[in-house]
């Protein structure tokens, strides 16, 4: 084979490999985006399972170590330890009942996932007493960060009511 | 030059080019991330400028067409037209005074930017009347989406109070 043919062959090989690589990467990305959306929706589902079964360990495990919870009418809880400290008493003292009515949007931007949902929260004191509708018609924006092990954890959760307080 | 030397030279050239390309891309990415954070902070600044000068056109121009505004105690406003309809009367009837006290976090995830800030909002009826502190101690999570022209627009804005209502 002549030098020029050899160079041509090498060039074609490099270009074809690059094209295959990018096509494959793109397909992987499109496939994994569907998987990622399924994964973040499952985190939101497990959030509700943790709340409704009173399983605090499950619920807190869904948060990133540097997660930020931004509840209405109270300061932000910054980091898993503040979230644990703030929310453990509620799990201990109340039977919680959350219903996620609708996931209005679920998206992934690289390593950040997002859901926008509507929900209702009812609480009943374990010691006895009436059930209180703590949030009759709530909306939440929840952001999930992809972790180094590939799992998704809650990074930000902020929520408020769709209706004025009574 | 021998065939084998030719092949070696081509291979070295391809590998060196690839390394330079990735190093350059990485530097571009790190540089542009700083620029992006400056850019989203400037959108937040313009948000306050629009509010405080009563410049509704400026303020509404900061939103993405499919932006979602999620105010407390009211339903989400979905899309720029609902945001315009919901917020124009406030600009028309009130002198608004927002102070952004602190940008606690500013980050960029690919084409999504994020700020978490604290703020105070006061409103005074233009027709006359007392200034009301509408939000004495608020917190907001604001997400910005990179547009096809490279600008950043507000995609989601959700906020609530750090303190219970009086």
PDB file of N, CA and C in Angstrom, chain A residues 63-146:
ATOM      1  N   UNK A  63     -32.461  12.143  50.806  1.00  0.00           N
ATOM      2  CA  UNK A  63     -31.862  13.478  50.713  1.00  0.00           C
ATOM      3  C   UNK A  63     -30.361  13.416  50.456  1.00  0.00           C
ATOM      4  N   UNK A  64     -29.866  14.362  49.673  1.00  0.00           N
ATOM      5  CA  UNK A  64     -28.421  14.578  49.530  1.00  0.00           C
ATOM      6  C   UNK A  64     -27.884  15.114  50.860  1.00  0.00           C
ATOM      7  N   UNK A  65     -26.631  14.837  51.159  1.00  0.00           N
ATOM      8  CA  UNK A  65     -26.030  15.322  52.416  1.00  0.00           C
ATOM      9  C   UNK A  65     -26.154  16.835  52.551  1.00  0.00           C
ATOM     10  N   UNK A  66     -26.057  17.533  51.419  1.00  0.00           N
ATOM     11  CA  UNK A  66     -26.159  18.999  51.446  1.00  0.00           C
ATOM     12  C   UNK A  66     -27.520  19.476  50.920  1.00  0.00           C
ATOM     13  N   UNK A  67     -28.532  18.629  51.096  1.00  0.00           N
ATOM     14  CA  UNK A  67     -29.891  18.980  50.665  1.00  0.00           C
ATOM     15  C   UNK A  67     -30.420  20.194  51.420  1.00  0.00           C
ATOM     16  N   UNK A  68     -31.327  20.923  50.766  1.00  0.00           N
ATOM     17  CA  UNK A  68     -31.921  22.125  51.361  1.00  0.00           C
ATOM     18  C   UNK A  68     -33.442  22.003  51.277  1.00  0.00           C
ATOM     19  N   UNK A  69     -34.089  22.011  52.447  1.00  0.00           N
ATOM     20  CA  UNK A  69     -35.552  21.927  52.518  1.00  0.00           C
ATOM     21  C   UNK A  69     -36.075  23.318  52.847  1.00  0.00           C
ATOM     22  N   UNK A  70     -37.022  23.794  52.032  1.00  0.00           N
ATOM     23  CA  UNK A  70     -37.494  25.177  52.160  1.00  0.00           C
ATOM     24  C   UNK A  70     -39.003  25.189  52.424  1.00  0.00           C
ATOM     25  N   UNK A  71     -39.408  24.926  53.670  1.00  0.00           N
ATOM     26  CA  UNK A  71     -40.843  24.857  53.987  1.00  0.00           C
ATOM     27  C   UNK A  71     -41.450  26.255  54.119  1.00  0.00           C
ATOM     28  N   UNK A  72     -42.762  26.374  53.896  1.00  0.00           N
ATOM     29  CA  UNK A  72     -43.408  27.680  54.082  1.00  0.00           C
ATOM     30  C   UNK A  72     -43.468  28.068  55.566  1.00  0.00           C
ATOM     31  N   UNK A  73     -43.362  29.367  55.832  1.00  0.00           N
ATOM     32  CA  UNK A  73     -43.558  29.925  57.182  1.00  0.00           C
ATOM     33  C   UNK A  73     -42.548  29.404  58.199  1.00  0.00           C
ATOM     34  N   UNK A  74     -41.380  29.013  57.727  1.00  0.00           N
ATOM     35  CA  UNK A  74     -40.302  28.524  58.598  1.00  0.00           C
ATOM     36  C   UNK A  74     -38.987  28.684  57.840  1.00  0.00           C
ATOM     37  N   UNK A  75     -37.870  28.789  58.558  1.00  0.00           N
ATOM     38  CA  UNK A  75     -36.583  28.965  57.863  1.00  0.00           C
ATOM     39  C   UNK A  75     -36.199  27.716  57.062  1.00  0.00           C
ATOM     40  N   UNK A  76     -35.311  27.907  56.106  1.00  0.00           N
ATOM     41  CA  UNK A  76     -34.777  26.774  55.352  1.00  0.00           C
ATOM     42  C   UNK A  76     -33.985  25.865  56.291  1.00  0.00           C
ATOM     43  N   UNK A  77     -34.047  24.567  56.011  1.00  0.00           N
ATOM     44  CA  UNK A  77     -33.198  23.600  56.712  1.00  0.00           C
ATOM     45  C   UNK A  77     -32.067  23.248  55.746  1.00  0.00           C
ATOM     46  N   UNK A  78     -30.841  23.543  56.170  1.00  0.00           N
ATOM     47  CA  UNK A  78     -29.677  23.435  55.290  1.00  0.00           C
ATOM     48  C   UNK A  78     -28.873  22.211  55.697  1.00  0.00           C
ATOM     49  N   UNK A  79     -28.841  21.201  54.847  1.00  0.00           N
ATOM     50  CA  UNK A  79     -28.060  19.994  55.126  1.00  0.00           C
ATOM     51  C   UNK A  79     -28.915  18.943  55.820  1.00  0.00           C
ATOM     52  N   UNK A  80     -28.508  17.698  55.621  1.00  0.00           N
ATOM     53  CA  UNK A  80     -29.283  16.542  56.094  1.00  0.00           C
ATOM     54  C   UNK A  80     -29.495  16.570  57.602  1.00  0.00           C
ATOM     55  N   UNK A  81     -28.508  17.076  58.377  1.00  0.00           N
ATOM     56  CA  UNK A  81     -28.643  17.050  59.838  1.00  0.00           C
ATOM     57  C   UNK A  81     -29.730  18.024  60.311  1.00  0.00           C
ATOM     58  N   UNK A  82     -29.772  19.220  59.687  1.00  0.00           N
ATOM     59  CA  UNK A  82     -30.850  20.168  60.035  1.00  0.00           C
ATOM     60  C   UNK A  82     -32.213  19.624  59.607  1.00  0.00           C
ATOM     61  N   UNK A  83     -32.242  18.935  58.465  1.00  0.00           N
ATOM     62  CA  UNK A  83     -33.507  18.355  57.988  1.00  0.00           C
ATOM     63  C   UNK A  83     -33.957  17.262  58.966  1.00  0.00           C
ATOM     64  N   UNK A  84     -33.000  16.417  59.373  1.00  0.00           N
ATOM     65  CA  UNK A  84     -33.296  15.340  60.327  1.00  0.00           C
ATOM     66  C   UNK A  84     -33.858  15.930  61.627  1.00  0.00           C
ATOM     67  N   UNK A  85     -33.137  16.917  62.173  1.00  0.00           N
ATOM     68  CA  UNK A  85     -33.527  17.549  63.429  1.00  0.00           C
ATOM     69  C   UNK A  85     -34.915  18.187  63.331  1.00  0.00           C
ATOM     70  N   UNK A  86     -35.176  18.835  62.176  1.00  0.00           N
ATOM     71  CA  UNK A  86     -36.458  19.529  61.994  1.00  0.00           C
ATOM     72  C   UNK A  86     -37.628  18.587  61.773  1.00  0.00           C
ATOM     73  N   UNK A  87     -37.394  17.464  61.104  1.00  0.00           N
ATOM     74  CA  UNK A  87     -38.516  16.636  60.663  1.00  0.00           C
ATOM     75  C   UNK A  87     -38.753  15.382  61.501  1.00  0.00           C
ATOM     76  N   UNK A  88     -37.734  14.930  62.232  1.00  0.00           N
ATOM     77  CA  UNK A  88     -37.881  13.699  63.024  1.00  0.00           C
ATOM     78  C   UNK A  88     -39.036  13.811  64.024  1.00  0.00           C
ATOM     79  N   UNK A  89     -39.174  14.937  64.769  1.00  0.00           N
ATOM     80  CA  UNK A  89     -40.278  15.041  65.728  1.00  0.00           C
ATOM     81  C   UNK A  89     -41.659  14.844  65.084  1.00  0.00           C
ATOM     82  N   UNK A  90     -41.839  15.374  63.879  1.00  0.00           N
ATOM     83  CA  UNK A  90     -43.118  15.207  63.177  1.00  0.00           C
ATOM     84  C   UNK A  90     -43.414  13.739  62.889  1.00  0.00           C
ATOM     85  N   UNK A  91     -42.406  13.014  62.423  1.00  0.00           N
ATOM     86  CA  UNK A  91     -42.574  11.576  62.165  1.00  0.00           C
ATOM     87  C   UNK A  91     -42.839  10.826  63.479  1.00  0.00           C
ATOM     88  N   UNK A  92     -42.183  11.259  64.560  1.00  0.00           N
ATOM     89  CA  UNK A  92     -42.334  10.575  65.851  1.00  0.00           C
ATOM     90  C   UNK A  92     -43.734  10.784  66.434  1.00  0.00           C
ATOM     91  N   UNK A  93     -44.261  12.004  66.277  1.00  0.00           N
ATOM     92  CA  UNK A  93     -45.479  12.374  67.002  1.00  0.00           C
ATOM     93  C   UNK A  93     -46.756  12.265  66.165  1.00  0.00           C
ATOM     94  N   UNK A  94     -46.597  12.186  64.838  1.00  0.00           N
ATOM     95  CA  UNK A  94     -47.780  12.248  63.968  1.00  0.00           C
ATOM     96  C   UNK A  94     -47.838  11.048  63.021  1.00  0.00           C
ATOM     97  N   UNK A  95     -49.056  10.672  62.688  1.00  0.00           N
ATOM     98  CA  UNK A  95     -49.258   9.844  61.501  1.00  0.00           C
ATOM     99  C   UNK A  95     -49.476  10.801  60.334  1.00  0.00           C
ATOM    100  N   UNK A  96     -48.612  10.692  59.358  1.00  0.00           N
ATOM    101  CA  UNK A  96     -48.634  11.614  58.216  1.00  0.00           C
ATOM    102  C   UNK A  96     -49.270  10.914  57.018  1.00  0.00           C
ATOM    103  N   UNK A  97     -49.984  11.683  56.241  1.00  0.00           N
ATOM    104  CA  UNK A  97     -50.677  11.114  55.073  1.00  0.00           C
ATOM    105  C   UNK A  97     -50.546  12.100  53.915  1.00  0.00           C
ATOM    106  N   UNK A  98     -49.619  11.797  53.008  1.00  0.00           N
ATOM    107  CA  UNK A  98     -49.417  12.676  51.856  1.00  0.00           C
ATOM    108  C   UNK A  98     -49.976  11.992  50.612  1.00  0.00           C
ATOM    109  N   UNK A  99     -50.672  12.766  49.789  1.00  0.00           N
ATOM    110  CA  UNK A  99     -51.110  12.273  48.481  1.00  0.00           C
ATOM    111  C   UNK A  99     -50.523  13.183  47.416  1.00  0.00           C
ATOM    112  N   UNK A 100     -49.718  12.609  46.540  1.00  0.00           N
ATOM    113  CA  UNK A 100     -49.221  13.388  45.400  1.00  0.00           C
ATOM    114  C   UNK A 100     -50.253  13.226  44.287  1.00  0.00           C
ATOM    115  N   UNK A 101     -50.937  14.346  43.988  1.00  0.00           N
ATOM    116  CA  UNK A 101     -52.059  14.260  43.045  1.00  0.00           C
ATOM    117  C   UNK A 101     -51.576  14.161  41.614  1.00  0.00           C
ATOM    118  N   UNK A 102     -50.553  14.947  41.291  1.00  0.00           N
ATOM    119  CA  UNK A 102     -50.162  15.025  39.897  1.00  0.00           C
ATOM    120  C   UNK A 102     -48.704  15.486  39.790  1.00  0.00           C
ATOM    121  N   UNK A 103     -47.935  14.783  38.980  1.00  0.00           N
ATOM    122  CA  UNK A 103     -46.597  15.286  38.639  1.00  0.00           C
ATOM    123  C   UNK A 103     -46.780  16.077  37.350  1.00  0.00           C
ATOM    124  N   UNK A 104     -46.771  17.408  37.503  1.00  0.00           N
ATOM    125  CA  UNK A 104     -47.070  18.292  36.374  1.00  0.00           C
ATOM    126  C   UNK A 104     -45.919  18.309  35.368  1.00  0.00           C
ATOM    127  N   UNK A 105     -44.693  18.197  35.901  1.00  0.00           N
ATOM    128  CA  UNK A 105     -43.504  18.199  35.039  1.00  0.00           C
ATOM    129  C   UNK A 105     -42.438  17.321  35.673  1.00  0.00           C
ATOM    130  N   UNK A 106     -41.679  16.627  34.850  1.00  0.00           N
ATOM    131  CA  UNK A 106     -40.483  15.895  35.302  1.00  0.00           C
ATOM    132  C   UNK A 106     -39.443  16.059  34.204  1.00  0.00           C
ATOM    133  N   UNK A 107     -38.272  16.598  34.582  1.00  0.00           N
ATOM    134  CA  UNK A 107     -37.243  16.927  33.595  1.00  0.00           C
ATOM    135  C   UNK A 107     -35.874  16.607  34.142  1.00  0.00           C
ATOM    136  N   UNK A 108     -34.925  16.455  33.239  1.00  0.00           N
ATOM    137  CA  UNK A 108     -33.535  16.286  33.657  1.00  0.00           C
ATOM    138  C   UNK A 108     -32.659  17.250  32.858  1.00  0.00           C
ATOM    139  N   UNK A 109     -31.843  18.025  33.584  1.00  0.00           N
ATOM    140  CA  UNK A 109     -30.841  18.914  32.983  1.00  0.00           C
ATOM    141  C   UNK A 109     -29.481  18.380  33.437  1.00  0.00           C
ATOM    142  N   UNK A 110     -28.878  17.511  32.662  1.00  0.00           N
ATOM    143  CA  UNK A 110     -27.573  16.958  33.049  1.00  0.00           C
ATOM    144  C   UNK A 110     -27.674  16.205  34.365  1.00  0.00           C
ATOM    145  N   UNK A 111     -26.991  16.723  35.386  1.00  0.00           N
ATOM    146  CA  UNK A 111     -26.979  16.027  36.679  1.00  0.00           C
ATOM    147  C   UNK A 111     -28.021  16.580  37.638  1.00  0.00           C
ATOM    148  N   UNK A 112     -28.951  17.388  37.118  1.00  0.00           N
ATOM    149  CA  UNK A 112     -30.015  17.930  37.953  1.00  0.00           C
ATOM    150  C   UNK A 112     -31.374  17.494  37.408  1.00  0.00           C
ATOM    151  N   UNK A 113     -32.151  16.850  38.252  1.00  0.00           N
ATOM    152  CA  UNK A 113     -33.516  16.459  37.890  1.00  0.00           C
ATOM    153  C   UNK A 113     -34.509  17.374  38.584  1.00  0.00           C
ATOM    154  N   UNK A 114     -35.724  17.446  38.044  1.00  0.00           N
ATOM    155  CA  UNK A 114     -36.725  18.381  38.565  1.00  0.00           C
ATOM    156  C   UNK A 114     -38.110  17.762  38.441  1.00  0.00           C
ATOM    157  N   UNK A 115     -38.880  17.842  39.510  1.00  0.00           N
ATOM    158  CA  UNK A 115     -40.315  17.550  39.387  1.00  0.00           C
ATOM    159  C   UNK A 115     -41.093  18.737  39.954  1.00  0.00           C
ATOM    160  N   UNK A 116     -42.247  18.983  39.333  1.00  0.00           N
ATOM    161  CA  UNK A 116     -43.200  19.974  39.855  1.00  0.00           C
ATOM    162  C   UNK A 116     -44.482  19.204  40.080  1.00  0.00           C
ATOM    163  N   UNK A 117     -44.957  19.165  41.321  1.00  0.00           N
ATOM    164  CA  UNK A 117     -46.133  18.335  41.621  1.00  0.00           C
ATOM    165  C   UNK A 117     -47.131  19.085  42.495  1.00  0.00           C
ATOM    166  N   UNK A 118     -48.315  18.533  42.603  1.00  0.00           N
ATOM    167  CA  UNK A 118     -49.329  19.035  43.538  1.00  0.00           C
ATOM    168  C   UNK A 118     -49.622  17.928  44.547  1.00  0.00           C
ATOM    169  N   UNK A 119     -49.982  18.327  45.764  1.00  0.00           N
ATOM    170  CA  UNK A 119     -50.146  17.324  46.827  1.00  0.00           C
ATOM    171  C   UNK A 119     -51.068  17.831  47.932  1.00  0.00           C
ATOM    172  N   UNK A 120     -51.511  16.878  48.752  1.00  0.00           N
ATOM    173  CA  UNK A 120     -52.277  17.168  49.970  1.00  0.00           C
ATOM    174  C   UNK A 120     -51.576  16.473  51.135  1.00  0.00           C
ATOM    175  N   UNK A 121     -51.508  17.151  52.290  1.00  0.00           N
ATOM    176  CA  UNK A 121     -50.909  16.525  53.479  1.00  0.00           C
ATOM    177  C   UNK A 121     -51.878  16.600  54.653  1.00  0.00           C
ATOM    178  N   UNK A 122     -52.144  15.429  55.252  1.00  0.00           N
ATOM    179  CA  UNK A 122     -52.969  15.367  56.463  1.00  0.00           C
ATOM    180  C   UNK A 122     -52.120  14.823  57.613  1.00  0.00           C
ATOM    181  N   UNK A 123     -52.342  15.326  58.809  1.00  0.00           N
ATOM    182  CA  UNK A 123     -51.593  14.832  59.971  1.00  0.00           C
ATOM    183  C   UNK A 123     -52.565  14.481  61.098  1.00  0.00           C
ATOM    184  N   UNK A 124     -52.265  13.373  61.761  1.00  0.00           N
ATOM    185  CA  UNK A 124     -53.077  12.925  62.895  1.00  0.00           C
ATOM    186  C   UNK A 124     -52.138  12.652  64.069  1.00  0.00           C
ATOM    187  N   UNK A 125     -52.347  13.324  65.210  1.00  0.00           N
ATOM    188  CA  UNK A 125     -51.466  13.060  66.361  1.00  0.00           C
ATOM    189  C   UNK A 125     -51.552  11.589  66.781  1.00  0.00           C
ATOM    190  N   UNK A 126     -50.384  10.961  67.014  1.00  0.00           N
ATOM    191  CA  UNK A 126     -50.376   9.551  67.437  1.00  0.00           C
ATOM    192  C   UNK A 126     -51.018   9.414  68.814  1.00  0.00           C
ATOM    193  N   UNK A 127     -50.889  10.491  69.646  1.00  0.00           N
ATOM    194  CA  UNK A 127     -51.445  10.466  71.006  1.00  0.00           C
ATOM    195  C   UNK A 127     -52.979  10.541  70.991  1.00  0.00           C
ATOM    196  N   UNK A 128     -53.559  10.725  69.807  1.00  0.00           N
ATOM    197  CA  UNK A 128     -55.012  10.858  69.704  1.00  0.00           C
ATOM    198  C   UNK A 128     -55.378  12.291  69.376  1.00  0.00           C
ATOM    199  N   UNK A 129     -56.482  12.451  68.669  1.00  0.00           N
ATOM    200  CA  UNK A 129     -56.903  13.798  68.276  1.00  0.00           C
ATOM    201  C   UNK A 129     -57.339  13.786  66.831  1.00  0.00           C
ATOM    202  N   UNK A 130     -57.915  14.887  66.447  1.00  0.00           N
ATOM    203  CA  UNK A 130     -58.473  14.974  65.091  1.00  0.00           C
ATOM    204  C   UNK A 130     -57.395  15.059  64.019  1.00  0.00           C
ATOM    205  N   UNK A 131     -57.738  14.559  62.850  1.00  0.00           N
ATOM    206  CA  UNK A 131     -56.871  14.718  61.687  1.00  0.00           C
ATOM    207  C   UNK A 131     -56.947  16.166  61.206  1.00  0.00           C
ATOM    208  N   UNK A 132     -55.793  16.755  61.001  1.00  0.00           N
ATOM    209  CA  UNK A 132     -55.720  18.139  60.499  1.00  0.00           C
ATOM    210  C   UNK A 132     -55.223  18.099  59.058  1.00  0.00           C
ATOM    211  N   UNK A 133     -55.885  18.845  58.188  1.00  0.00           N
ATOM    212  CA  UNK A 133     -55.392  18.956  56.816  1.00  0.00           C
ATOM    213  C   UNK A 133     -54.336  20.056  56.813  1.00  0.00           C
ATOM    214  N   UNK A 134     -53.089  19.651  56.946  1.00  0.00           N
ATOM    215  CA  UNK A 134     -51.988  20.613  57.096  1.00  0.00           C
ATOM    216  C   UNK A 134     -51.761  21.380  55.797  1.00  0.00           C
ATOM    217  N   UNK A 135     -51.955  20.722  54.670  1.00  0.00           N
ATOM    218  CA  UNK A 135     -51.799  21.379  53.360  1.00  0.00           C
ATOM    219  C   UNK A 135     -52.900  20.837  52.446  1.00  0.00           C
ATOM    220  N   UNK A 136     -54.023  21.591  52.332  1.00  0.00           N
ATOM    221  CA  UNK A 136     -55.153  21.082  51.540  1.00  0.00           C
ATOM    222  C   UNK A 136     -54.832  20.976  50.048  1.00  0.00           C
ATOM    223  N   UNK A 137     -54.047  21.940  49.552  1.00  0.00           N
ATOM    224  CA  UNK A 137     -53.815  22.003  48.107  1.00  0.00           C
ATOM    225  C   UNK A 137     -52.424  22.625  47.905  1.00  0.00           C
ATOM    226  N   UNK A 138     -51.403  21.773  47.953  1.00  0.00           N
ATOM    227  CA  UNK A 138     -50.028  22.263  47.898  1.00  0.00           C
ATOM    228  C   UNK A 138     -49.393  22.040  46.539  1.00  0.00           C
ATOM    229  N   UNK A 139     -48.347  22.819  46.284  1.00  0.00           N
ATOM    230  CA  UNK A 139     -47.520  22.602  45.089  1.00  0.00           C
ATOM    231  C   UNK A 139     -46.059  22.585  45.525  1.00  0.00           C
ATOM    232  N   UNK A 140     -45.252  21.805  44.845  1.00  0.00           N
ATOM    233  CA  UNK A 140     -43.848  21.653  45.233  1.00  0.00           C
ATOM    234  C   UNK A 140     -42.959  21.635  43.998  1.00  0.00           C
ATOM    235  N   UNK A 141     -41.778  22.230  44.157  1.00  0.00           N
ATOM    236  CA  UNK A 141     -40.716  22.115  43.160  1.00  0.00           C
ATOM    237  C   UNK A 141     -39.579  21.366  43.855  1.00  0.00           C
ATOM    238  N   UNK A 142     -39.254  20.212  43.334  1.00  0.00           N
ATOM    239  CA  UNK A 142     -38.248  19.344  43.956  1.00  0.00           C
ATOM    240  C   UNK A 142     -37.119  19.123  42.958  1.00  0.00           C
ATOM    241  N   UNK A 143     -35.889  19.355  43.410  1.00  0.00           N
ATOM    242  CA  UNK A 143     -34.729  19.184  42.538  1.00  0.00           C
ATOM    243  C   UNK A 143     -33.878  18.040  43.072  1.00  0.00           C
ATOM    244  N   UNK A 144     -33.398  17.219  42.169  1.00  0.00           N
ATOM    245  CA  UNK A 144     -32.645  16.016  42.507  1.00  0.00           C
ATOM    246  C   UNK A 144     -31.267  16.138  41.871  1.00  0.00           C
ATOM    247  N   UNK A 145     -30.236  15.728  42.617  1.00  0.00           N
ATOM    248  CA  UNK A 145     -28.877  15.807  42.086  1.00  0.00           C
ATOM    249  C   UNK A 145     -28.365  14.378  41.898  1.00  0.00           C
ATOM    250  N   UNK A 146     -27.749  14.152  40.744  1.00  0.00           N
ATOM    251  CA  UNK A 146     -27.161  12.838  40.486  1.00  0.00           C
ATOM    252  C   UNK A 146     -25.914  12.684  41.365  1.00  0.00           C
TER     253      UNK A 146
END
